[in-house]
Coordinates of C-alpha atoms in Angstrom, one line a residue:
M1 CA -73.7 141.1 -91.7
T2 CA -73.9 141.4 -87.9
E3 CA -70.9 142.6 -85.8
E4 CA -70.6 139.0 -84.3
R5 CA -70.6 137.5 -87.8
E6 CA -67.9 140.1 -88.9
D7 CA -65.7 139.1 -86.0
S8 CA -66.1 135.5 -86.9
A9 CA -65.2 136.1 -90.5
E10 CA -62.0 137.9 -89.4
E11 CA -61.1 134.9 -87.3
N12 CA -61.7 132.7 -90.3
E13 CA -59.2 134.7 -92.3
E14 CA -56.6 134.3 -89.6
E15 CA -57.2 130.6 -88.8
G16 CA -57.6 128.6 -92.0
L17 CA -58.8 125.0 -91.5
T18 CA -56.9 121.9 -92.5
Y19 CA -58.2 118.3 -92.7
A20 CA -55.7 117.2 -90.1
E21 CA -56.7 119.9 -87.6
T22 CA -60.3 118.8 -87.9
G23 CA -59.4 115.3 -86.9
V24 CA -58.4 113.4 -90.1
D25 CA -54.7 113.1 -90.9
I26 CA -54.5 111.7 -94.4
D27 CA -50.9 110.6 -94.1
A28 CA -51.5 108.8 -90.8
S29 CA -54.6 107.1 -92.3
E30 CA -52.6 105.9 -95.3
A31 CA -49.9 104.6 -93.0
A32 CA -52.4 102.7 -90.9
T33 CA -54.1 101.2 -94.0
K34 CA -50.7 100.0 -95.4
A35 CA -50.0 98.4 -92.0
L36 CA -53.3 96.6 -92.0
I37 CA -52.7 95.4 -95.6
G38 CA -49.2 94.3 -94.7
A39 CA -50.5 92.3 -91.8
A40 CA -53.3 90.7 -93.9
G41 CA -50.9 89.7 -96.7
E42 CA -50.4 90.7 -100.3
F43 CA -53.2 90.7 -102.9
E44 CA -53.6 91.9 -106.4
G45 CA -55.3 95.2 -107.2
D46 CA -55.3 98.7 -105.8
Y47 CA -58.8 100.0 -105.6
A48 CA -60.2 96.5 -105.3
G49 CA -58.8 93.1 -104.1
L50 CA -58.6 90.7 -107.0
V51 CA -59.0 87.0 -106.5
D52 CA -57.9 84.6 -109.4
I53 CA -60.8 82.2 -110.1
G54 CA -59.5 80.8 -113.4
D55 CA -60.2 82.8 -116.5
Q56 CA -61.7 85.7 -114.4
Y57 CA -61.0 87.8 -111.4
L58 CA -63.4 88.0 -108.5
A59 CA -63.0 91.6 -107.2
L60 CA -64.1 92.9 -103.8
A61 CA -64.2 96.4 -102.4
T62 CA -65.5 97.7 -99.1
D63 CA -66.1 101.2 -97.8
G64 CA -68.5 103.3 -95.8
V65 CA -70.0 106.8 -95.9
G66 CA -67.9 108.5 -93.2
T67 CA -69.0 111.6 -91.4
K68 CA -71.5 112.5 -94.1
L69 CA -73.7 110.5 -91.7
L70 CA -73.5 113.3 -89.2
V71 CA -75.0 115.8 -91.7
A72 CA -77.9 113.3 -92.3
E73 CA -78.3 112.9 -88.6
A74 CA -78.4 116.7 -88.1
I75 CA -81.5 117.1 -90.3
D76 CA -82.9 113.5 -89.8
D77 CA -82.8 112.7 -93.5
Y78 CA -81.0 109.5 -94.4
S79 CA -82.7 109.1 -97.8
T80 CA -79.5 109.5 -99.9
I81 CA -77.0 107.8 -97.6
G82 CA -77.5 104.4 -99.2
I83 CA -76.5 105.8 -102.6
D84 CA -73.3 107.1 -101.2
C85 CA -72.5 103.8 -99.6
M86 CA -73.1 102.0 -102.9
A87 CA -71.1 104.6 -104.9
M88 CA -68.0 104.5 -102.8
N89 CA -67.7 100.8 -103.3
A90 CA -68.9 100.5 -107.0
N91 CA -66.6 103.3 -108.1
D92 CA -63.6 101.6 -106.7
L93 CA -64.4 98.4 -108.7
L94 CA -64.9 100.5 -111.8
A95 CA -61.5 102.1 -111.3
A96 CA -60.0 98.7 -111.6
G97 CA -61.9 97.9 -114.8
V98 CA -64.3 95.5 -113.0
E99 CA -68.1 95.4 -113.4
P100 CA -69.9 95.5 -110.0
V101 CA -72.4 92.7 -109.7
A102 CA -73.5 92.3 -106.1
F103 CA -73.6 94.3 -102.9
V104 CA -74.1 93.5 -99.2
D105 CA -74.4 96.1 -96.4
Y106 CA -73.7 96.3 -92.7
L107 CA -75.7 98.7 -90.6
A108 CA -74.6 99.2 -87.0
V109 CA -76.9 101.2 -84.8
E110 CA -77.1 102.4 -81.2
S111 CA -80.8 101.6 -81.2
P112 CA -83.1 100.3 -84.0
D113 CA -85.3 102.8 -85.8
E114 CA -87.7 101.5 -88.5
E115 CA -88.1 104.8 -90.3
T116 CA -84.4 105.4 -90.5
S117 CA -83.7 101.9 -91.7
E118 CA -86.4 102.2 -94.4
E119 CA -84.8 105.5 -95.7
I120 CA -81.3 103.9 -95.8
G121 CA -82.8 100.8 -97.6
A122 CA -84.5 103.0 -100.2
G123 CA -81.1 104.7 -100.9
L124 CA -79.4 101.4 -101.2
R125 CA -82.0 100.2 -103.7
E126 CA -81.6 103.4 -105.7
G127 CA -77.8 103.1 -105.6
A128 CA -78.0 99.4 -106.7
K129 CA -80.2 100.6 -109.7
R130 CA -77.6 103.2 -110.7
A131 CA -74.7 100.8 -110.3
G132 CA -76.5 98.0 -112.0
V133 CA -75.9 95.5 -109.2
A134 CA -77.9 93.0 -107.2
L135 CA -78.6 94.0 -103.6
V136 CA -78.3 90.6 -102.1
G137 CA -78.7 91.3 -98.4
G138 CA -77.1 92.7 -95.4
E139 CA -76.8 92.7 -91.6
T140 CA -78.1 95.1 -88.9
A141 CA -76.3 95.0 -85.5
V142 CA -77.6 96.8 -82.4
M143 CA -74.6 97.8 -80.3
P144 CA -75.4 100.6 -77.8
D145 CA -72.1 100.1 -76.0
V146 CA -70.1 100.6 -79.2
I147 CA -72.1 102.8 -81.6
K148 CA -73.5 106.3 -81.0
G149 CA -76.1 107.0 -83.6
L150 CA -75.4 104.7 -86.6
D151 CA -72.8 103.7 -89.1
I152 CA -73.2 102.0 -92.5
A153 CA -70.7 100.2 -94.7
G154 CA -70.9 97.7 -97.5
T155 CA -69.0 95.3 -99.7
C156 CA -69.3 95.2 -103.4
A157 CA -68.3 92.1 -105.5
G158 CA -67.5 92.3 -109.2
L159 CA -66.3 90.0 -112.0
A160 CA -64.0 90.7 -114.9
P161 CA -62.2 88.6 -117.5
K162 CA -58.5 88.8 -116.8
D163 CA -57.8 90.7 -120.1
A164 CA -60.5 93.3 -119.2
V165 CA -58.9 94.5 -115.9
F166 CA -56.9 97.7 -116.3
P167 CA -53.2 97.2 -116.0
G168 CA -53.2 100.0 -113.3
E169 CA -50.1 101.8 -114.6
A170 CA -50.3 104.9 -116.8
E171 CA -47.7 105.6 -119.4
A172 CA -45.8 108.8 -120.2
G173 CA -47.5 110.6 -123.1
D174 CA -51.0 109.3 -122.1
A175 CA -53.9 111.6 -122.2
I176 CA -56.0 112.0 -119.0
V177 CA -59.7 111.7 -119.6
G178 CA -62.0 113.1 -116.8
W179 CA -65.6 113.0 -115.8
P180 CA -67.3 115.6 -113.5
S181 CA -68.3 114.9 -110.0
S182 CA -71.8 115.5 -108.7
G183 CA -70.5 117.7 -105.9
I184 CA -68.6 116.9 -102.6
H185 CA -69.3 113.2 -102.9
S186 CA -68.5 111.3 -99.6
N187 CA -65.1 112.3 -98.5
G188 CA -63.7 115.3 -96.7
L189 CA -66.9 115.9 -94.8
T190 CA -65.1 116.3 -91.5
L191 CA -63.4 119.4 -92.9
A192 CA -66.5 120.5 -94.8
R193 CA -68.8 120.2 -91.8
E194 CA -66.4 122.2 -89.6
A195 CA -66.2 124.9 -92.2
A196 CA -69.9 125.0 -93.0
T197 CA -71.0 125.3 -89.4
R198 CA -68.6 128.1 -88.4
N199 CA -71.1 130.8 -89.2
H200 CA -74.2 128.8 -90.3
E201 CA -76.6 126.1 -89.3
Y202 CA -77.2 123.1 -91.5
T203 CA -80.8 124.2 -92.0
D204 CA -79.7 127.7 -93.3
P205 CA -80.2 128.3 -97.0
F206 CA -77.1 127.4 -99.0
P207 CA -75.9 130.9 -100.0
P208 CA -75.1 130.1 -103.7
N209 CA -78.5 128.5 -104.1
P210 CA -81.0 129.5 -101.4
D211 CA -83.6 127.0 -102.8
V212 CA -81.7 124.3 -100.9
T213 CA -80.3 124.1 -97.4
I214 CA -76.6 123.7 -96.6
A215 CA -77.3 120.2 -95.4
E216 CA -79.1 119.3 -98.6
E217 CA -76.2 120.5 -100.7
L218 CA -73.7 118.5 -98.6
L219 CA -75.9 115.4 -98.9
T220 CA -75.9 115.5 -102.7
P221 CA -75.3 111.8 -103.5
T222 CA -71.9 110.6 -104.8
R223 CA -72.1 110.0 -108.6
I224 CA -71.8 106.3 -109.6
Y225 CA -69.7 106.0 -112.8
S226 CA -71.1 102.8 -114.2
E227 CA -71.5 104.2 -117.7
V228 CA -67.7 104.8 -118.1
L229 CA -66.7 101.1 -118.0
E230 CA -67.9 100.2 -121.5
P231 CA -66.1 103.0 -123.4
L232 CA -63.0 102.4 -121.3
R233 CA -63.0 98.7 -122.1
E234 CA -63.4 99.4 -125.8
V235 CA -60.0 101.0 -125.9
E236 CA -56.6 100.2 -124.3
T237 CA -57.1 102.0 -120.9
H238 CA -53.9 101.9 -118.9
A239 CA -55.2 103.0 -115.6
A240 CA -58.1 104.8 -113.9
A241 CA -58.7 106.5 -110.6
H242 CA -61.7 107.4 -108.4
V243 CA -61.0 110.8 -107.0
T244 CA -62.0 110.3 -103.3
G245 CA -60.1 110.5 -100.0
G246 CA -56.9 112.4 -100.6
G247 CA -58.3 114.4 -103.5
W248 CA -56.1 114.8 -106.5
I249 CA -53.3 112.9 -105.0
N250 CA -55.3 109.8 -106.0
L251 CA -53.9 110.3 -109.5
T252 CA -50.5 109.1 -108.4
R253 CA -52.0 105.7 -107.7
M254 CA -51.8 105.3 -111.5
G255 CA -48.0 105.5 -111.3
E256 CA -45.2 107.9 -110.2
Y257 CA -45.5 110.3 -113.0
R258 CA -46.2 114.0 -113.5
Y259 CA -49.9 114.5 -114.1
E260 CA -50.3 117.9 -115.8
I261 CA -53.9 118.9 -115.4
T262 CA -54.8 121.7 -117.8
D263 CA -58.6 121.5 -118.2
A264 CA -60.2 120.1 -115.0
F265 CA -63.9 120.6 -114.5
D266 CA -64.8 123.7 -112.5
P267 CA -65.5 123.1 -108.8
Q268 CA -69.1 123.3 -107.9
A269 CA -70.3 126.1 -105.6
V270 CA -70.1 123.8 -102.5
F271 CA -66.3 123.8 -102.7
E272 CA -66.1 127.6 -103.0
F273 CA -68.5 127.8 -100.0
V274 CA -66.4 125.4 -97.9
Q275 CA -63.1 127.1 -98.8
S276 CA -64.5 130.6 -98.0
E277 CA -66.2 129.7 -94.7
G278 CA -63.2 127.7 -93.5
S279 CA -60.5 129.9 -94.9
V280 CA -59.0 126.7 -96.4
D281 CA -56.1 127.2 -98.8
D282 CA -56.1 126.0 -102.3
E283 CA -53.6 123.1 -101.7
E284 CA -55.6 121.7 -98.8
M285 CA -58.8 121.9 -100.9
H286 CA -57.2 119.8 -103.7
R287 CA -55.6 117.4 -101.3
T288 CA -59.0 116.8 -99.6
F289 CA -61.8 117.1 -102.2
N290 CA -62.4 116.1 -105.8
M291 CA -62.9 119.8 -106.7
G292 CA -65.3 119.1 -109.6
T293 CA -63.7 116.0 -111.2
G294 CA -64.7 112.6 -109.8
F295 CA -63.2 110.0 -112.1
V296 CA -60.2 109.9 -114.4
A297 CA -58.5 107.5 -116.8
A298 CA -55.2 107.4 -118.6
M299 CA -54.7 106.1 -122.2
S300 CA -53.2 107.1 -125.5
E301 CA -54.3 110.3 -127.1
A302 CA -56.1 108.5 -130.0
D303 CA -58.0 106.3 -127.5
A304 CA -58.9 109.3 -125.4
E305 CA -60.5 110.9 -128.4
E306 CA -62.6 107.8 -128.9
V307 CA -63.7 107.7 -125.3
V308 CA -64.6 111.3 -125.2
D309 CA -66.6 110.9 -128.4
G310 CA -68.5 108.0 -126.9
S311 CA -69.2 109.6 -123.5
E312 CA -71.8 112.2 -122.7
D313 CA -69.7 114.4 -120.4
A314 CA -66.1 113.3 -120.6
R315 CA -63.2 115.4 -121.8
V316 CA -59.4 115.4 -121.9
I317 CA -58.2 117.2 -118.8
G318 CA -54.5 116.7 -119.0
Q319 CA -51.5 114.6 -119.8
V320 CA -49.2 112.1 -118.1
Q321 CA -45.5 113.1 -118.2
E322 CA -42.3 111.7 -116.8
D323 CA -41.6 113.1 -113.3
D324 CA -37.9 114.1 -112.8
D325 CA -38.1 113.4 -109.1
G326 CA -39.7 110.0 -109.7
D327 CA -42.2 110.1 -106.8
G328 CA -45.3 111.4 -108.5
V329 CA -46.8 114.9 -108.7
V330 CA -50.1 116.4 -109.7
S331 CA -49.8 119.8 -111.3
I332 CA -53.2 121.6 -111.2
R333 CA -54.3 125.2 -111.0
G334 CA -50.8 126.4 -110.2
L335 CA -50.3 123.8 -107.5
E336 CA -47.7 121.1 -107.3
L337 CA -49.2 118.2 -105.2
R338 CA -47.0 115.4 -103.9
E339 CA -47.7 112.7 -101.4

């Protein structure tokens, strides 16, 4: 290690990064989202908006890729970005118990570039294949006065019989079933980018696995959890959560309980790298990232055993308990996380 790198490492120890300090205040973001929802009016659903169309719900979810785009821009590789865009939308529908059926995208660019558009399109097609949805079109807007570089977002539509939608509220005594993530997914990249580039370039080998670059590791596509819907519908699933923005606090969206996590999946090496390089404390990591577990569901212990037996990589990771304070808490790895 050079003297300059040693000095930088010492600074890292003194100045640990937080998500808010890198520009994203989760509490402020949640407040703004609630204000927008309040202005738009009430609708059913949490992860997805549910529209009553008779004996079924039409469900809609919309999301983008966030600052993961800046990693793709840094190495001029947009080949996986479309998968992320699809995943962030499809997973929200799945968390509601809804089967995704169709997707439209919106690509806003500073200037049109055919090669970049082809790469994004290829990723969208792959994402549609993984999610089992029809890619039914999209829109490209050229707005040099508004956009610097590009941004992509999409909307996913789904259908579900009314009795198939998850109630959305866990019950005390429920087991919590979890599925591993594929890595950092597509949230928390503002913090991850800041940490990763303190002492490295995106094109540097990723220290835990020098066969890939840091950028390639950060660009690992978000897992799409399409395969979890069938086993979850075969039992009485009370609620599910997609562990995205806000990290493990997402579990409290299943109700104001105590979520005692005793066997979470181990964090992938990318999280250890980000934490070390950014001197990020454990609580901030768990409030920002999925830390190895990307999707969870709550149900009775008997139903949980059935789901685990019918899934390739699921396991029981904890239990739902009453919370004495009544505002929801996630207990994981010695941490007590509250909103």
